[in-house]
């Protein structure tokens, strides 16, 4: 009986809970696969429902398959629980003859490879200036750089080391930060230490949470992203929108990404910006459920569990795939989240607080921006009928 689902590399207790609840809803037993150096602090984890590997990079695939061997005949589906676990999850699915995305396994993780794939489609994206793996590479690019520009790791996550560079003198320190960051302590996955330099696109940032099955879009939901003050691009909050507030032509962008990236089965997290002329620029594509509790916002707003869909889609089980959604919120209701950074917060009286958590504690790291994920002290999930008020409430946290 195939009654187990494997979730690879969930980083937070929130991710564990969402996948755990989805598995139970589908009458399956969740099994979590973690790196030995990071097991989330969750009361849902107990002997028998999680296993540990020495690493979650693809170089550990043989050990991982050996660890999973006692479960193999019972595995219903396998999904990544976070960004860094995507490549090894695809390898596991291929080995178990479960649905996965064929082709270059790094196209959803390495942003340079991603840009190359996207360039084959009819998709607007920032101009690429090149990559840097050592300080000596910078002079060869300076002649074609246009400031301001964006620098980011080719294989980073959670906006770490993403920065707007205003002039050439700022490049050296930014490059040093990226090339010296060599390993993820949470997953044991090695970073390439390569910086990608690309055009800065000014505009409003969104993401599309996209359900893909059998190579086609089975539905998507758009999230307005609220970012910290530049030069950093840390996410300080999100708002799940009604279709009436989706940017024009975002469905066309979603379909083009699915086709160009040759996606067959996934939940995609597509980040894009809308400039002042209404044009949509593709920023990144991730083949996993968004972090930052965005799936929780989607569930509240639209009555759809992205985790349930992912577990079903990756099983190839089409009979139960398109199950009826739960009741969502009306069009004029906006469901948002504001992340906290130790400040005192007064929630507007006209807002409804859905969930508040102040237990999440991190140690501030001086080399990172003040509103980076490692400095969060909690969050507030709320509902509001006033879109602009919701944006303003989140932006208070940027100060």
Tab-separated table of C-alpha atoms in Angstrom:
chain	number	residue	atom	x	y	z
A	1	UNK	CA	0.000	0.000	0.000
A	2	UNK	CA	1.460	3.370	-1.025
A	3	UNK	CA	0.594	5.351	2.069
A	4	UNK	CA	3.735	7.431	2.721
A	5	UNK	CA	4.816	10.814	1.411
A	6	UNK	CA	8.438	11.965	1.646
A	7	UNK	CA	9.186	15.654	2.255
A	8	UNK	CA	12.829	16.508	1.604
A	9	UNK	CA	14.673	19.329	3.347
A	10	UNK	CA	11.910	21.280	5.117
A	11	UNK	CA	13.727	24.131	6.866
A	12	UNK	CA	11.172	25.553	9.309
A	13	UNK	CA	8.628	24.195	11.764
A	14	UNK	CA	5.958	25.992	9.719
A	15	UNK	CA	6.882	24.051	6.590
A	16	UNK	CA	6.812	20.821	8.588
A	17	UNK	CA	3.328	21.615	9.882
A	18	UNK	CA	1.883	22.526	6.477
A	19	UNK	CA	3.145	19.358	4.809
A	20	UNK	CA	2.208	17.259	7.843
A	21	UNK	CA	-1.364	18.580	7.799
A	22	UNK	CA	-1.621	18.087	4.023
A	23	UNK	CA	-0.469	14.475	4.281
A	24	UNK	CA	-2.945	13.700	7.063
A	25	UNK	CA	-5.729	15.337	5.044
A	26	UNK	CA	-4.875	12.972	2.189
A	27	UNK	CA	-4.792	10.033	4.622
A	28	UNK	CA	-1.055	9.530	4.105
A	29	UNK	CA	1.804	9.215	6.570
A	30	UNK	CA	4.366	12.033	6.302
A	31	UNK	CA	8.056	11.114	6.443
A	32	UNK	CA	10.519	14.025	6.641
A	33	UNK	CA	14.087	13.745	5.340
A	34	UNK	CA	16.523	16.157	6.998
A	35	UNK	CA	20.208	16.956	6.928
A	36	UNK	CA	21.874	15.751	10.121
A	37	UNK	CA	22.832	19.299	11.032
A	38	UNK	CA	19.339	20.768	10.997
A	39	UNK	CA	16.125	19.272	12.359
A	40	UNK	CA	13.366	21.886	12.807
A	41	UNK	CA	12.007	22.371	16.306
A	42	UNK	CA	8.531	20.906	15.801
A	43	UNK	CA	6.330	18.954	18.192
A	44	UNK	CA	5.023	17.035	15.168
A	45	UNK	CA	8.361	15.299	14.662
A	46	UNK	CA	8.789	12.002	16.487
A	47	UNK	CA	10.588	8.700	16.105
A	48	UNK	CA	9.347	7.027	12.951
A	49	UNK	CA	8.288	10.091	10.948
A	50	UNK	CA	11.675	11.594	10.137
A	51	UNK	CA	14.983	10.293	8.849
A	52	UNK	CA	18.432	11.854	8.625
A	53	UNK	CA	21.063	11.972	5.879
A	54	UNK	CA	24.641	13.276	5.933
A	55	UNK	CA	23.689	15.804	3.235
A	56	UNK	CA	20.916	16.722	0.829
A	57	UNK	CA	23.077	17.489	-2.199
A	58	UNK	CA	22.857	15.241	-5.243
A	59	UNK	CA	26.241	13.779	-4.332
A	60	UNK	CA	24.438	12.060	-1.433
A	61	UNK	CA	21.787	10.401	-3.611
A	62	UNK	CA	23.112	6.845	-3.130
A	63	UNK	CA	23.072	7.171	0.655
A	64	UNK	CA	19.609	8.754	0.556
A	65	UNK	CA	18.175	5.952	-1.606
A	66	UNK	CA	19.652	3.406	0.808
A	67	UNK	CA	18.035	5.220	3.742
A	68	UNK	CA	14.690	5.256	1.905
A	69	UNK	CA	14.920	1.598	0.849
A	70	UNK	CA	12.767	0.335	3.714
A	71	UNK	CA	10.005	2.751	2.670
A	72	UNK	CA	10.236	2.395	-1.123
A	73	UNK	CA	7.292	0.073	-1.712
A	74	UNK	CA	5.049	2.342	0.358
A	75	UNK	CA	6.016	5.736	-1.102
A	76	UNK	CA	3.083	7.640	-2.628
A	77	UNK	CA	4.995	10.797	-3.581
A	78	UNK	CA	8.174	12.787	-2.923
A	79	UNK	CA	8.359	16.602	-2.809
A	80	UNK	CA	10.971	19.222	-1.860
A	81	UNK	CA	10.324	20.985	1.425
A	82	UNK	CA	12.575	23.898	0.497
A	83	UNK	CA	14.580	25.597	-2.239
A	84	UNK	CA	17.876	23.803	-1.763
A	85	UNK	CA	16.312	20.331	-1.811
A	86	UNK	CA	14.891	20.612	-5.345
A	87	UNK	CA	17.707	18.875	-7.303
A	88	UNK	CA	18.009	15.854	-5.015
A	89	UNK	CA	14.222	15.489	-4.874
A	90	UNK	CA	14.099	15.249	-8.669
A	91	UNK	CA	16.766	12.543	-8.497
A	92	UNK	CA	14.758	10.602	-5.912
A	93	UNK	CA	11.563	10.846	-7.990
A	94	UNK	CA	13.399	9.639	-11.093
A	95	UNK	CA	14.818	6.671	-9.201
A	96	UNK	CA	11.363	5.747	-7.863
A	97	UNK	CA	9.641	6.220	-11.243
A	98	UNK	CA	7.483	9.030	-9.853
A	99	UNK	CA	6.594	12.209	-11.802
A	100	UNK	CA	9.461	14.703	-12.071
A	101	UNK	CA	10.752	17.411	-14.395
A	102	UNK	CA	13.108	16.013	-17.004
A	103	UNK	CA	16.066	18.029	-18.338
A	104	UNK	CA	18.895	19.933	-16.688
A	105	UNK	CA	18.365	19.379	-12.984
A	106	UNK	CA	19.950	22.749	-12.091
A	107	UNK	CA	17.697	25.011	-14.158
A	108	UNK	CA	15.539	25.793	-11.120
A	109	UNK	CA	18.494	26.377	-8.791
A	110	UNK	CA	21.315	27.982	-10.786
A	111	UNK	CA	20.106	31.416	-11.855
A	112	UNK	CA	22.544	31.654	-14.754
A	113	UNK	CA	21.280	28.363	-16.195
A	114	UNK	CA	17.739	29.531	-15.472
A	115	UNK	CA	18.303	32.745	-17.453
A	116	UNK	CA	19.693	30.753	-20.374
A	117	UNK	CA	16.601	28.521	-20.447
A	118	UNK	CA	14.208	31.460	-20.139
A	119	UNK	CA	15.927	33.277	-23.012
A	120	UNK	CA	14.539	30.595	-25.326
A	121	UNK	CA	10.988	31.795	-24.661
A	122	UNK	CA	9.024	34.977	-25.224
A	123	UNK	CA	9.773	36.263	-21.728
A	124	UNK	CA	11.068	39.659	-20.630
A	125	UNK	CA	13.889	39.408	-18.100
A	126	UNK	CA	16.695	41.658	-16.831
A	127	UNK	CA	19.746	42.007	-19.066
A	128	UNK	CA	22.649	39.797	-17.986
A	129	UNK	CA	26.099	41.338	-17.505
A	130	UNK	CA	27.982	38.193	-16.498
A	131	UNK	CA	29.200	36.132	-13.556
A	132	UNK	CA	32.074	36.625	-11.116
A	133	UNK	CA	33.799	33.883	-9.121
A	134	UNK	CA	36.821	35.917	-7.977
A	135	UNK	CA	37.795	39.560	-7.631
A	136	UNK	CA	39.996	39.329	-10.723
A	137	UNK	CA	36.876	38.733	-12.862
A	138	UNK	CA	35.424	42.187	-12.192
A	139	UNK	CA	37.613	44.281	-14.570
A	140	UNK	CA	36.580	42.160	-17.568
A	141	UNK	CA	32.934	43.139	-16.987
A	142	UNK	CA	33.203	46.812	-16.064
A	143	UNK	CA	32.982	48.009	-19.652
A	144	UNK	CA	29.454	46.658	-20.109
A	145	UNK	CA	28.017	47.299	-16.650
A	146	UNK	CA	25.159	49.782	-16.315
A	147	UNK	CA	24.458	51.128	-12.839
A	148	UNK	CA	22.436	50.619	-10.782
A	149	UNK	CA	22.571	46.839	-11.124
A	150	UNK	CA	21.670	43.784	-9.070
A	151	UNK	CA	24.184	41.315	-7.678
A	152	UNK	CA	23.070	37.929	-6.348
A	153	UNK	CA	24.478	34.418	-5.809
A	154	UNK	CA	23.759	32.098	-8.731
A	155	UNK	CA	22.476	29.461	-6.313
A	156	UNK	CA	21.335	31.372	-3.237
A	157	UNK	CA	17.967	31.450	-1.482
A	158	UNK	CA	15.920	33.663	0.868
A	159	UNK	CA	17.361	36.855	-0.686
A	160	UNK	CA	20.715	36.256	0.998
A	161	UNK	CA	23.378	38.589	-0.456
A	162	UNK	CA	21.007	40.076	-3.058
A	163	UNK	CA	21.861	43.763	-3.302
A	164	UNK	CA	21.417	46.817	-5.483
A	165	UNK	CA	24.793	48.248	-6.517
A	166	UNK	CA	24.858	51.950	-7.332
A	167	UNK	CA	28.481	52.313	-8.485
A	168	UNK	CA	31.562	50.230	-9.226
A	169	UNK	CA	33.245	50.895	-5.886
A	170	UNK	CA	30.533	48.834	-4.132
A	171	UNK	CA	31.153	45.706	-6.200
A	172	UNK	CA	34.207	44.326	-4.432
A	173	UNK	CA	32.619	43.909	-0.979
A	174	UNK	CA	29.424	42.465	-2.463
A	175	UNK	CA	31.394	39.920	-4.491
A	176	UNK	CA	33.430	38.940	-1.419
A	177	UNK	CA	30.244	38.204	0.561
A	178	UNK	CA	28.976	35.858	-2.129
A	179	UNK	CA	32.148	33.977	-3.031
A	180	UNK	CA	32.988	33.352	0.634
A	181	UNK	CA	29.582	31.757	1.409
A	182	UNK	CA	30.354	28.105	0.707
A	183	UNK	CA	27.815	25.845	2.411
A	184	UNK	CA	24.252	25.700	3.753
A	185	UNK	CA	24.370	24.623	7.386
A	186	UNK	CA	20.688	23.596	7.202
A	187	UNK	CA	21.107	21.164	4.304
A	188	UNK	CA	24.819	20.479	3.928
A	189	UNK	CA	24.566	21.636	0.315
A	190	UNK	CA	27.615	23.390	-1.114
A	191	UNK	CA	27.312	26.769	-2.830
A	192	UNK	CA	29.276	27.564	-5.980
A	193	UNK	CA	30.493	30.930	-4.689
A	194	UNK	CA	29.597	32.662	-7.959
A	195	UNK	CA	27.937	36.083	-8.248
A	196	UNK	CA	25.489	36.964	-11.040
A	197	UNK	CA	25.334	40.611	-12.189
A	198	UNK	CA	22.192	41.752	-13.956
A	199	UNK	CA	20.076	44.766	-14.846
A	200	UNK	CA	18.081	46.481	-12.114
A	201	UNK	CA	14.354	46.625	-12.921
A	202	UNK	CA	12.392	49.252	-11.053
A	203	UNK	CA	8.786	48.342	-10.332
A	204	UNK	CA	6.278	46.534	-8.134
A	205	UNK	CA	7.169	42.965	-7.221
A	206	UNK	CA	4.792	40.018	-7.285
A	207	UNK	CA	4.960	36.263	-7.225
A	208	UNK	CA	2.699	33.662	-8.803
A	209	UNK	CA	2.100	30.422	-6.916
A	210	UNK	CA	1.466	28.039	-9.806
A	211	UNK	CA	0.105	24.488	-9.774
A	212	UNK	CA	1.388	22.444	-12.730
A	213	UNK	CA	0.177	18.975	-13.638
A	214	UNK	CA	0.874	17.006	-16.803
A	215	UNK	CA	2.673	20.014	-18.305
A	216	UNK	CA	-0.226	22.472	-17.955
A	217	UNK	CA	-1.272	25.147	-15.477
A	218	UNK	CA	-3.913	23.737	-13.128
A	219	UNK	CA	-4.375	27.098	-11.400
A	220	UNK	CA	-2.344	29.964	-9.950
A	221	UNK	CA	-2.556	32.662	-7.286
A	222	UNK	CA	-0.754	36.016	-7.249
A	223	UNK	CA	0.986	37.463	-4.206
A	224	UNK	CA	2.020	41.114	-3.782
A	225	UNK	CA	5.481	41.200	-2.249
A	226	UNK	CA	6.499	43.990	0.129
A	227	UNK	CA	10.266	44.483	0.299
A	228	UNK	CA	12.649	46.246	2.663
A	229	UNK	CA	14.295	49.517	1.748
A	230	UNK	CA	17.013	49.288	-0.903
A	231	UNK	CA	19.812	48.404	-1.425
A	232	UNK	CA	18.562	45.097	0.021
A	233	UNK	CA	15.511	43.168	-1.156
A	234	UNK	CA	14.425	41.343	1.968
A	235	UNK	CA	10.789	40.326	2.086
A	236	UNK	CA	9.061	41.984	5.019
A	237	UNK	CA	5.537	40.924	4.104
A	238	UNK	CA	3.134	39.599	1.487
A	239	UNK	CA	-0.498	40.008	0.461
A	240	UNK	CA	-2.533	37.312	-1.284
A	241	UNK	CA	-4.665	38.990	-3.957
A	242	UNK	CA	-7.997	38.402	-5.673
A	243	UNK	CA	-7.840	37.871	-9.469
A	244	UNK	CA	-9.234	41.374	-9.952
A	245	UNK	CA	-5.923	42.722	-8.650
A	246	UNK	CA	-3.608	40.491	-10.679
A	247	UNK	CA	-1.305	42.372	-13.087
A	248	UNK	CA	-2.391	42.251	-16.728
A	249	UNK	CA	-0.932	39.393	-18.784
A	250	UNK	CA	0.353	37.450	-15.775
A	251	UNK	CA	-1.470	34.308	-17.009
A	252	UNK	CA	0.424	34.606	-20.290
A	253	UNK	CA	3.696	34.865	-18.347
A	254	UNK	CA	2.819	31.800	-16.264
A	255	UNK	CA	2.020	29.698	-19.345
A	256	UNK	CA	5.192	30.838	-21.108
A	257	UNK	CA	7.354	29.908	-18.105
A	258	UNK	CA	5.799	26.431	-17.870
A	259	UNK	CA	6.405	25.834	-21.572
A	260	UNK	CA	9.910	27.313	-21.776
A	261	UNK	CA	11.168	25.625	-18.604
A	262	UNK	CA	9.543	22.332	-19.692
A	263	UNK	CA	7.707	21.829	-16.405
A	264	UNK	CA	5.556	18.710	-16.136
A	265	UNK	CA	4.737	18.405	-12.439
A	266	UNK	CA	5.372	21.065	-9.819
A	267	UNK	CA	4.234	23.924	-7.676
A	268	UNK	CA	6.168	26.872	-9.083
A	269	UNK	CA	7.036	30.081	-7.283
A	270	UNK	CA	7.486	32.649	-10.068
A	271	UNK	CA	8.775	36.084	-9.039
A	272	UNK	CA	8.281	39.009	-11.402
A	273	UNK	CA	8.233	42.800	-11.476
A	274	UNK	CA	5.811	45.148	-13.219
A	275	UNK	CA	7.465	48.350	-14.433
A	276	UNK	CA	5.788	51.744	-14.801
A	277	UNK	CA	4.712	50.841	-18.346
A	278	UNK	CA	2.950	47.682	-17.207
A	279	UNK	CA	5.570	45.304	-18.615
A	280	UNK	CA	6.259	42.130	-16.629
A	281	UNK	CA	9.905	41.131	-16.080
A	282	UNK	CA	10.675	37.622	-14.891
A	283	UNK	CA	12.980	37.750	-11.857
A	284	UNK	CA	13.234	34.095	-10.792
A	285	UNK	CA	11.508	30.715	-11.050
A	286	UNK	CA	11.599	28.185	-8.220
A	287	UNK	CA	10.242	24.646	-8.495
A	288	UNK	CA	8.887	24.404	-4.950
A	289	UNK	CA	6.253	25.916	-2.710
A	290	UNK	CA	7.033	29.475	-1.647
A	291	UNK	CA	8.429	30.074	1.805
A	292	UNK	CA	7.428	32.898	4.138
A	293	UNK	CA	4.060	31.238	4.907
A	294	UNK	CA	2.750	32.268	1.479
A	295	UNK	CA	1.005	28.917	1.108
A	296	UNK	CA	-0.818	29.665	4.364
A	297	UNK	CA	-2.036	32.964	2.886
A	298	UNK	CA	-3.208	31.147	-0.263
A	299	UNK	CA	-5.083	28.591	1.830
A	300	UNK	CA	-6.870	31.284	3.848
A	301	UNK	CA	-7.593	33.540	0.877
A	302	UNK	CA	-8.453	30.988	-1.809
A	303	UNK	CA	-9.275	27.813	0.110
A	304	UNK	CA	-6.567	25.829	-1.690
A	305	UNK	CA	-3.748	23.804	-0.141
A	306	UNK	CA	-0.672	24.000	-2.361
A	307	UNK	CA	0.895	21.240	-0.268
A	308	UNK	CA	-2.009	18.856	-0.926
A	309	UNK	CA	-1.838	19.569	-4.647
A	310	UNK	CA	1.927	18.989	-4.735
A	311	UNK	CA	1.706	15.663	-2.913
A	312	UNK	CA	-1.031	14.468	-5.268
A	313	UNK	CA	0.573	15.766	-8.454
A	314	UNK	CA	3.897	14.107	-7.699
A	315	UNK	CA	2.120	10.775	-7.208
A	316	UNK	CA	0.597	10.743	-10.685
A	317	UNK	CA	-2.761	10.171	-8.996
A	318	UNK	CA	-5.120	12.119	-11.260
A	319	UNK	CA	-8.323	10.745	-9.751
A	320	UNK	CA	-8.011	12.830	-6.606
A	321	UNK	CA	-5.922	15.632	-8.049
A	322	UNK	CA	-8.654	18.155	-8.761
A	323	UNK	CA	-10.512	17.849	-5.486
A	324	UNK	CA	-13.002	20.558	-4.549
A	325	UNK	CA	-11.459	23.593	-2.894
A	326	UNK	CA	-12.525	24.868	0.487
A	327	UNK	CA	-14.413	28.140	0.731
A	328	UNK	CA	-12.103	31.121	0.284
A	329	UNK	CA	-12.470	34.827	1.032
A	330	UNK	CA	-14.462	37.391	-1.012
A	331	UNK	CA	-12.774	39.550	-3.649
A	332	UNK	CA	-12.510	42.587	-1.374
A	333	UNK	CA	-10.712	40.662	1.371
A	334	UNK	CA	-6.908	40.793	1.357
A	335	UNK	CA	-4.949	38.268	3.396
A	336	UNK	CA	-1.510	39.481	4.384
A	337	UNK	CA	1.482	38.747	6.574
A	338	UNK	CA	3.810	41.204	8.271
A	339	UNK	CA	7.108	39.913	9.617
A	340	UNK	CA	8.299	41.332	12.914
A	341	UNK	CA	11.796	42.496	13.825
A	342	UNK	CA	11.452	43.204	17.527
A	343	UNK	CA	9.278	46.292	17.148
A	344	UNK	CA	6.062	47.065	19.026
A	345	UNK	CA	3.066	46.762	16.697
A	346	UNK	CA	-0.437	48.183	16.874
A	347	UNK	CA	-2.767	46.396	14.469
A	348	UNK	CA	-5.415	48.695	12.936
A	349	UNK	CA	-8.855	48.144	14.452
A	350	UNK	CA	-10.387	47.434	11.037
A	351	UNK	CA	-8.016	44.483	10.520
A	352	UNK	CA	-8.793	40.943	11.655
A	353	UNK	CA	-5.804	39.111	13.133
A	354	UNK	CA	-5.775	35.486	11.962
A	355	UNK	CA	-2.521	34.365	13.564
A	356	UNK	CA	0.248	35.990	15.560
A	357	UNK	CA	3.549	34.339	16.432
A	358	UNK	CA	6.350	35.986	18.360
A	359	UNK	CA	8.221	32.809	19.267
A	360	UNK	CA	10.494	32.727	16.239
A	361	UNK	CA	13.911	33.929	17.414
A	362	UNK	CA	17.080	34.481	15.431
A	363	UNK	CA	20.457	36.005	16.190
A	364	UNK	CA	21.133	39.164	14.216
A	365	UNK	CA	24.160	38.912	11.933
A	366	UNK	CA	25.938	42.210	11.373
A	367	UNK	CA	26.976	41.358	7.806
A	368	UNK	CA	23.361	41.045	6.707
A	369	UNK	CA	20.680	43.672	6.233
A	370	UNK	CA	18.532	44.624	9.252
A	371	UNK	CA	15.362	43.103	7.745
A	372	UNK	CA	16.904	39.822	6.586
A	373	UNK	CA	15.052	36.613	7.454
A	374	UNK	CA	17.609	35.777	10.171
A	375	UNK	CA	16.523	38.871	12.115
A	376	UNK	CA	12.803	38.084	12.245
A	377	UNK	CA	11.197	37.777	15.671
A	378	UNK	CA	7.720	36.688	14.568
A	379	UNK	CA	4.821	37.548	12.278
A	380	UNK	CA	1.197	38.666	12.089
A	381	UNK	CA	-1.234	37.182	9.556
A	382	UNK	CA	-4.219	39.464	9.047
A	383	UNK	CA	-7.267	40.159	6.876
A	384	UNK	CA	-8.229	43.584	5.573
A	385	UNK	CA	-10.771	45.004	3.153
A	386	UNK	CA	-8.451	47.954	2.444
A	387	UNK	CA	-5.600	47.044	0.074
A	388	UNK	CA	-3.615	50.264	0.524
A	389	UNK	CA	-3.974	50.087	4.308
A	390	UNK	CA	-2.647	46.526	4.229
A	391	UNK	CA	0.402	47.661	2.244
A	392	UNK	CA	1.020	50.590	4.607
A	393	UNK	CA	0.766	48.349	7.685
A	394	UNK	CA	3.429	45.994	6.338
A	395	UNK	CA	5.695	48.833	5.221
A	396	UNK	CA	5.784	50.184	8.773
A	397	UNK	CA	8.106	47.236	9.436
A	398	UNK	CA	10.662	48.545	6.925
A	399	UNK	CA	11.605	51.465	9.136
